[in-house]
mmCIF file of N, CA and C in Angstrom:
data_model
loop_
_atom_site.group_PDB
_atom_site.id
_atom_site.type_symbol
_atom_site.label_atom_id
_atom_site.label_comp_id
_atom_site.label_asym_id
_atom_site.label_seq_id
_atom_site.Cartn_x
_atom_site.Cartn_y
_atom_site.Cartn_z
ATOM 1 N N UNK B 1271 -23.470 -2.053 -0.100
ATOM 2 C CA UNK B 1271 -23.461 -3.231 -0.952
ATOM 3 C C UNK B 1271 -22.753 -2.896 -2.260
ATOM 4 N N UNK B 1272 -21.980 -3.751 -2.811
ATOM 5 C CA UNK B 1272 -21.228 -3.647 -3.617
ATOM 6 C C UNK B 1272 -21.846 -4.687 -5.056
ATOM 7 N N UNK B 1273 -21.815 -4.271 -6.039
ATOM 8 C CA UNK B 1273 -21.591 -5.753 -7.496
ATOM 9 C C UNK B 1273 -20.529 -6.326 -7.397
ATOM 10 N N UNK B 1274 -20.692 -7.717 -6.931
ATOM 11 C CA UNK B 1274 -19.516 -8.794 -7.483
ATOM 12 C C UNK B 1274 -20.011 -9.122 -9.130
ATOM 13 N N UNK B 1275 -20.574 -8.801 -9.874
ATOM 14 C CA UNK B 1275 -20.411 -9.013 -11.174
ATOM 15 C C UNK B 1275 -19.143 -8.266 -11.946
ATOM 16 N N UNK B 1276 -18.962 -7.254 -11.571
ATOM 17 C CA UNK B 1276 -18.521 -6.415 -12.651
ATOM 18 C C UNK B 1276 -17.517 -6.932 -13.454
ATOM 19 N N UNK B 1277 -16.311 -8.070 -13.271
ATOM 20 C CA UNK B 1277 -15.688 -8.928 -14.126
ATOM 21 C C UNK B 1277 -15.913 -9.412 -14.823
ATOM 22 N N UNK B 1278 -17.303 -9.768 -15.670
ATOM 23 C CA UNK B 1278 -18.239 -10.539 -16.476
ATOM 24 C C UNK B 1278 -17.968 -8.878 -17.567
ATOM 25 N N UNK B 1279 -17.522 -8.273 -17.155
ATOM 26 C CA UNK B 1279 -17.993 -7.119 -18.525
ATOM 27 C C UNK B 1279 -16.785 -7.435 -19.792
ATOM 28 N N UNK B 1280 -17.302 -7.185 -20.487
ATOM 29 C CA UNK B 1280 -16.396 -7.525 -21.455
ATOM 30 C C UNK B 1280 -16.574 -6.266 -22.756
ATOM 31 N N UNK B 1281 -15.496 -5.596 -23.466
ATOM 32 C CA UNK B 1281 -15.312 -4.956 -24.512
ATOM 33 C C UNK B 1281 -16.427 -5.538 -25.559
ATOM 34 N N UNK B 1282 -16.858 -5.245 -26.003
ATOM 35 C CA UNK B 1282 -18.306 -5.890 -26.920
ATOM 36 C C UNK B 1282 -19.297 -4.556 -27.628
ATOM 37 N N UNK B 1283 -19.369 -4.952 -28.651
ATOM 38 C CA UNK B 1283 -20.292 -4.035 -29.821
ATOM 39 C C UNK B 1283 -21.753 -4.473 -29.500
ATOM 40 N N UNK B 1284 -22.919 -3.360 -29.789
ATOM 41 C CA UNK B 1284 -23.362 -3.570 -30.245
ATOM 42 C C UNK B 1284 -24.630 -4.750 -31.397
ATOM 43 N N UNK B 1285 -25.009 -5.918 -30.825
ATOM 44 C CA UNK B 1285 -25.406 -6.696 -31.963
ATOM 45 C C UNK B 1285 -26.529 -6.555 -32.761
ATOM 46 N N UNK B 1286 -27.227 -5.497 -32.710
ATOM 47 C CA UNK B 1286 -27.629 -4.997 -33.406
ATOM 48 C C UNK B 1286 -28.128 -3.148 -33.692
ATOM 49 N N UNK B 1287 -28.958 -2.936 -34.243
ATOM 50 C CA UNK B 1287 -29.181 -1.173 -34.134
ATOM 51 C C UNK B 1287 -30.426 -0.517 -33.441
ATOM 52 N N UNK B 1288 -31.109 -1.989 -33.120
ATOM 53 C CA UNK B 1288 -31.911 -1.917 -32.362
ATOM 54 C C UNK B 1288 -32.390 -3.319 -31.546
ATOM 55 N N UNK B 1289 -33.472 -3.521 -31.159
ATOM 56 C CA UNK B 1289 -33.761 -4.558 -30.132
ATOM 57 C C UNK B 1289 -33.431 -5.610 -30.566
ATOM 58 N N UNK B 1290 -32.788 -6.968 -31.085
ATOM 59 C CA UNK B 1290 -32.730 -7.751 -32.022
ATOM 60 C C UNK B 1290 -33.991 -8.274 -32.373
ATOM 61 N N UNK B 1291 -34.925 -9.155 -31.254
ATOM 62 C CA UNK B 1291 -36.092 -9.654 -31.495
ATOM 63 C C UNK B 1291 -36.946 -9.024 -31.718
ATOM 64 N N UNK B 1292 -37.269 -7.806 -31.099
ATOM 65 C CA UNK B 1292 -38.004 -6.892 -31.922
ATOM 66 C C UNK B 1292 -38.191 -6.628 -33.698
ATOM 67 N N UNK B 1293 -37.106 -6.638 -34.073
ATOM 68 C CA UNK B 1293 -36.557 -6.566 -35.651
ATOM 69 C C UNK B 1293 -37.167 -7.796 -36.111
ATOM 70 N N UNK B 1294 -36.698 -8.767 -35.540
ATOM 71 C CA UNK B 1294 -37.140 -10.115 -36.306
ATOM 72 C C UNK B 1294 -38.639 -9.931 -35.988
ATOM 73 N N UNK B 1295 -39.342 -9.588 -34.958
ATOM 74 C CA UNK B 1295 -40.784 -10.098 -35.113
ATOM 75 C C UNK B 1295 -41.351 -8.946 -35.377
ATOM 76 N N UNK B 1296 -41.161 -7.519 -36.127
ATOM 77 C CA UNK B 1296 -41.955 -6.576 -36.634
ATOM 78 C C UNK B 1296 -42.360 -5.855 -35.793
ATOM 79 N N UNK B 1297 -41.680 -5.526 -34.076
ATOM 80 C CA UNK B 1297 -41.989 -5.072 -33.301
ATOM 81 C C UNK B 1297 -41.683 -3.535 -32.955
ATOM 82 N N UNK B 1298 -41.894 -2.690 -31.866
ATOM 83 C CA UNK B 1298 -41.438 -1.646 -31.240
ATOM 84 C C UNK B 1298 -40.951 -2.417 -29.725
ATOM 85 N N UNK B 1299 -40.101 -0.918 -29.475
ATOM 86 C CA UNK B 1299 -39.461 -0.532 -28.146
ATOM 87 C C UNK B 1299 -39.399 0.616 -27.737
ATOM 88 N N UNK B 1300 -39.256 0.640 -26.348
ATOM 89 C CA UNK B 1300 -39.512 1.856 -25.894
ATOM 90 C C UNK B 1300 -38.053 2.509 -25.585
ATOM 91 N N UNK B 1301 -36.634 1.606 -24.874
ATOM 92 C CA UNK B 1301 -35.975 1.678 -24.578
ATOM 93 C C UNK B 1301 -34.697 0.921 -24.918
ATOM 94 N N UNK B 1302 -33.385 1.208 -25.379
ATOM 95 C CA UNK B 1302 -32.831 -0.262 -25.525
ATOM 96 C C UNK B 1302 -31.209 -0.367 -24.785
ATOM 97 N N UNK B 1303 -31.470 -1.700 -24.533
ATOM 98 C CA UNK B 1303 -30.267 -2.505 -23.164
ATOM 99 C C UNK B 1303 -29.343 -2.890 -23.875
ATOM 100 N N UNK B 1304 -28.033 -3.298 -23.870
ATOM 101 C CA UNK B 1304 -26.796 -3.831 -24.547
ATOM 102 C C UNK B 1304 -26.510 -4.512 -23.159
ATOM 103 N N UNK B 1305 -26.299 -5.921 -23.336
ATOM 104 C CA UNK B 1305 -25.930 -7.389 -22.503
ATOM 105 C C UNK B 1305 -24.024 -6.590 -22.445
ATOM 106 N N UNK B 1306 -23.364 -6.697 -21.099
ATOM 107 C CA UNK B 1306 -22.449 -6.332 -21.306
ATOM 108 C C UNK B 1306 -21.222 -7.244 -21.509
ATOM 109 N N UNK B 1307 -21.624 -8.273 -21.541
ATOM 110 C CA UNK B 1307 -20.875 -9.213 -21.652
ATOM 111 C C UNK B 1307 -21.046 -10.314 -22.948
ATOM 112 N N UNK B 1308 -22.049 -9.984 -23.825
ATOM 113 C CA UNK B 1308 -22.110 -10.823 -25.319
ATOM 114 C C UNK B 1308 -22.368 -9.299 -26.095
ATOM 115 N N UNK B 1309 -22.913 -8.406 -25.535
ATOM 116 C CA UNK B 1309 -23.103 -7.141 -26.730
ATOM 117 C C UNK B 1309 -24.683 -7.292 -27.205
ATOM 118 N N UNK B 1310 -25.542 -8.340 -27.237
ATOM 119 C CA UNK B 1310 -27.106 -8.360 -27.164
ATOM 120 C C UNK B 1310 -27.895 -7.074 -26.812
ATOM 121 N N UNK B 1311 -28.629 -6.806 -28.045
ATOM 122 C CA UNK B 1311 -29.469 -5.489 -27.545
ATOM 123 C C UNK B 1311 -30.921 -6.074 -27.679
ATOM 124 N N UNK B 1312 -31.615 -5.674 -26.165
ATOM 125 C CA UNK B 1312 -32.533 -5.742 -26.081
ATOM 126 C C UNK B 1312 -33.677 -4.863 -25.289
ATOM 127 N N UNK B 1313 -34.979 -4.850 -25.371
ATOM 128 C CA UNK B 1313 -35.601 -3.619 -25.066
ATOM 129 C C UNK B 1313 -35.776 -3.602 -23.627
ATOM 130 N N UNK B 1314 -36.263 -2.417 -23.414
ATOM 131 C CA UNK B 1314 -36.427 -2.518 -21.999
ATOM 132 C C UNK B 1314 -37.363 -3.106 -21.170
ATOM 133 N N UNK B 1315 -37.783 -3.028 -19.825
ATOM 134 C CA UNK B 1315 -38.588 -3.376 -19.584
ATOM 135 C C UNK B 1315 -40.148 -2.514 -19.410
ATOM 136 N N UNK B 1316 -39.970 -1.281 -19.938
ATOM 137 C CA UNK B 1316 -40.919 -0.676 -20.099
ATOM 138 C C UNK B 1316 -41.738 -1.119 -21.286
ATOM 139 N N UNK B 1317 -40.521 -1.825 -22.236
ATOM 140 C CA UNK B 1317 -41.435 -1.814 -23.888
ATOM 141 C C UNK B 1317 -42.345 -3.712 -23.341
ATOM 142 N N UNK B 1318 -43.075 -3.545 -24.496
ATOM 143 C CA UNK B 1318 -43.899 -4.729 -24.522
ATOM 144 C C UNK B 1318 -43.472 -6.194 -23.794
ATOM 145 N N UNK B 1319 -42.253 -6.446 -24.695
ATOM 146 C CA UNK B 1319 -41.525 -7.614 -24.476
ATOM 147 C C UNK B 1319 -40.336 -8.124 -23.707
ATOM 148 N N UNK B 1320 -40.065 -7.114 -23.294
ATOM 149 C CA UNK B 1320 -39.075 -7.116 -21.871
ATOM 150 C C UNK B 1320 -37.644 -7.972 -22.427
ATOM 151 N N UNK B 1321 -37.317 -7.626 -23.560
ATOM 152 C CA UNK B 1321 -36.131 -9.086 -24.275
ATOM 153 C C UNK B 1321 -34.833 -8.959 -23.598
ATOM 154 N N UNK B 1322 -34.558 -7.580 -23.248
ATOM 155 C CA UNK B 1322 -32.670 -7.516 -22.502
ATOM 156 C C UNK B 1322 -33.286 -8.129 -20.782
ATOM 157 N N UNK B 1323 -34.284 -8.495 -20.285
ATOM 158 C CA UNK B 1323 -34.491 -8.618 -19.264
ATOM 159 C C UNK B 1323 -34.354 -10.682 -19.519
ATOM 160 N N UNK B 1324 -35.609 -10.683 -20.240
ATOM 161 C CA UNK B 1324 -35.697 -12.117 -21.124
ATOM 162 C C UNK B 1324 -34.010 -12.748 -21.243
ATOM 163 N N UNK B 1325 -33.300 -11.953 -22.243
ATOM 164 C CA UNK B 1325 -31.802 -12.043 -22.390
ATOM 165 C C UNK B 1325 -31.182 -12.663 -21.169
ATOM 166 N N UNK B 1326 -31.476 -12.242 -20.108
ATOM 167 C CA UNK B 1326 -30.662 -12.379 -18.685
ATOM 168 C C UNK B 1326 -30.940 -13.441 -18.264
ATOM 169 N N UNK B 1327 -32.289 -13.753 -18.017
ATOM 170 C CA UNK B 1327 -33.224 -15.296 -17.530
ATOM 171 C C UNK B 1327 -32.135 -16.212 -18.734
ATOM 172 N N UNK B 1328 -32.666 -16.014 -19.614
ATOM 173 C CA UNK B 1328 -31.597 -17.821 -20.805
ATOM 174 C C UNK B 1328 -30.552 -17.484 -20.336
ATOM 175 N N UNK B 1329 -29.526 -16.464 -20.082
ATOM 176 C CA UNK B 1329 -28.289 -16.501 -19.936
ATOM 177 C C UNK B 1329 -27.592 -16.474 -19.243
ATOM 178 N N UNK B 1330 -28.062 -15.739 -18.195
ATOM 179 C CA UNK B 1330 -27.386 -15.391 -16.640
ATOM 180 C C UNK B 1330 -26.670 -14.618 -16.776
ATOM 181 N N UNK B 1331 -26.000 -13.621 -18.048
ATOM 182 C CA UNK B 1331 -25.169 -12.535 -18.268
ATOM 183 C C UNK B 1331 -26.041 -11.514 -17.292
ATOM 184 N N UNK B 1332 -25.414 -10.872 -16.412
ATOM 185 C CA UNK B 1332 -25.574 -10.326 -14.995
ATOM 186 C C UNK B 1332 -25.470 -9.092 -15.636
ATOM 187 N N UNK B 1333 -24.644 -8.228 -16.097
ATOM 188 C CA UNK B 1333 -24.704 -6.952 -16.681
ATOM 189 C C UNK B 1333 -25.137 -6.022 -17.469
ATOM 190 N N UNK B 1334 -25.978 -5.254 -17.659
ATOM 191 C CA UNK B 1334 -26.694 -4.480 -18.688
ATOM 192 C C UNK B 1334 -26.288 -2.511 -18.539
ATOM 193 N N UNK B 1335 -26.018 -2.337 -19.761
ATOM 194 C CA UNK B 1335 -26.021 -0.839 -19.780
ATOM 195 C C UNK B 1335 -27.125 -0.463 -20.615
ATOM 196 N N UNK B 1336 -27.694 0.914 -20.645
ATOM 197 C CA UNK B 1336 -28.199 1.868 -21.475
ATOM 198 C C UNK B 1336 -27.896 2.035 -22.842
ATOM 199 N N UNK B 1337 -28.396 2.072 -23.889
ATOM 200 C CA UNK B 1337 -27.549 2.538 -25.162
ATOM 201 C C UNK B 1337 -28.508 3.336 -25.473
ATOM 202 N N UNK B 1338 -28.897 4.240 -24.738
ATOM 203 C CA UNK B 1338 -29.939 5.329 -24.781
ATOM 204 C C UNK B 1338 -28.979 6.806 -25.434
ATOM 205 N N UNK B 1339 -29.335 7.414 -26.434
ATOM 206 C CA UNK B 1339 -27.813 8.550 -26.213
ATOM 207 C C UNK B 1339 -28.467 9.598 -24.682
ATOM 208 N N UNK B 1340 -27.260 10.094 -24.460
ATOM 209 C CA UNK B 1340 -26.981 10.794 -23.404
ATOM 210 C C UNK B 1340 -27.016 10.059 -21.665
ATOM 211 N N UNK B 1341 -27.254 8.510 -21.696
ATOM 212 C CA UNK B 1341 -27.312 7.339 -20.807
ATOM 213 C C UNK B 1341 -25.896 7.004 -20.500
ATOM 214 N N UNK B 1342 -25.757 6.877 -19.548
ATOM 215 C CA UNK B 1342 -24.249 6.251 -19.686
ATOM 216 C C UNK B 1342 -24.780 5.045 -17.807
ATOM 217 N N UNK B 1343 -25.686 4.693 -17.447
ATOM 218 C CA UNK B 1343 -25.757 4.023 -16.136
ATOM 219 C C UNK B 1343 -26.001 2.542 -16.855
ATOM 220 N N UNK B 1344 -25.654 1.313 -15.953
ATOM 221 C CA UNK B 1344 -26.215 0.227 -16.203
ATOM 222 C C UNK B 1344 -26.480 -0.876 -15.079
ATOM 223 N N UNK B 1345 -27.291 -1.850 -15.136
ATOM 224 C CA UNK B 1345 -27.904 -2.386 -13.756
ATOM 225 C C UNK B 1345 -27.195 -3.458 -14.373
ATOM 226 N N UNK B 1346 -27.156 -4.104 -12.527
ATOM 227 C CA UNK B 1346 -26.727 -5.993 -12.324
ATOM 228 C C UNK B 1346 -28.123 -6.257 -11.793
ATOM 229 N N UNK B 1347 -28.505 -7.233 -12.815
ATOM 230 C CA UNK B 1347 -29.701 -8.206 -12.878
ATOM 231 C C UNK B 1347 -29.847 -9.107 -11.346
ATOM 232 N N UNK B 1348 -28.711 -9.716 -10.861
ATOM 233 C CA UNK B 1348 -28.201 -10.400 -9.869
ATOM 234 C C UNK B 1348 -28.644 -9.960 -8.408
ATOM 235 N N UNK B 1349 -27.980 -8.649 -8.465
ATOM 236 C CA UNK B 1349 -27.510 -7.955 -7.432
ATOM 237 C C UNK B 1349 -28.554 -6.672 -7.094
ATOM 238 N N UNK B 1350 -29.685 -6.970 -8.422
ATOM 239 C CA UNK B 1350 -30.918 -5.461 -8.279
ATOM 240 C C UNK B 1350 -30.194 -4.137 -8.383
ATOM 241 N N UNK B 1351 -29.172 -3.853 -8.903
ATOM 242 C CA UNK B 1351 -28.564 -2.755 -8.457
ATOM 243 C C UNK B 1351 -27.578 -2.101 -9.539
ATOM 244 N N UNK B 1352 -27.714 -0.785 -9.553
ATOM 245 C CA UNK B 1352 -27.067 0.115 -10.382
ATOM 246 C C UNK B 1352 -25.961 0.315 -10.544
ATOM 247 N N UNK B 1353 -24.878 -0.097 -11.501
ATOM 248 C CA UNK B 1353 -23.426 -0.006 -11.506
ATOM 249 C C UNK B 1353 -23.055 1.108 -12.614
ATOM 250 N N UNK B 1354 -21.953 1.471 -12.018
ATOM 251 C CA UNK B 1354 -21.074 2.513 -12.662
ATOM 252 C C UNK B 1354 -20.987 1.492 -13.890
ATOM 253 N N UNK B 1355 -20.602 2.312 -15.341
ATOM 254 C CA UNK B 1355 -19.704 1.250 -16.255
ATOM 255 C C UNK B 1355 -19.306 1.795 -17.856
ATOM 256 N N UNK B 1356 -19.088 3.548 -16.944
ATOM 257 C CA UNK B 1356 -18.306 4.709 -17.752
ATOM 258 C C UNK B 1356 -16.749 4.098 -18.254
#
């Protein structure tokens, strides 16, 4: 099985330095996701609030990487499944 997403990726920063909603509501994370296609960082689904997962449900942006240092893997939401996206 292959990702038909991977065209949705797009060159993109960063939007924030950590979880965004987390920040706004005084929160922690355990882990944090970058949306690969708007740049949205959100936590994982280990932390409390699940927001880069949340992120995906409002948006349907299919792609997520790691911005973990020494991480470089990222999953398609879509497709359940682990994509290259070195």
């Amino acid at each position: 099985m292959e990702c038909t997403h991977l065209n949705q990726i797009r060159k993109v920063k960063p939007s924030a330095k950590g979880c965004e909603e987390c920040l706004k509501i005084g929160s922690t994370w355990v882990h944090l996701r970058m949306c690969l296609e708007c740049g949205h960082v959100g936590c994982c689904d280990s932390s409390l609030h699940k927001h880069a997962t949340k992120h995906f449900h409002k948006t349907q942006h299919a792609i997520m990487r790691s911005i973990e240092p020494g991480e470089s893997w990222g999953w398609c939401y879509v497709d359940e499944m682990e994509v290259d996206v070195v």
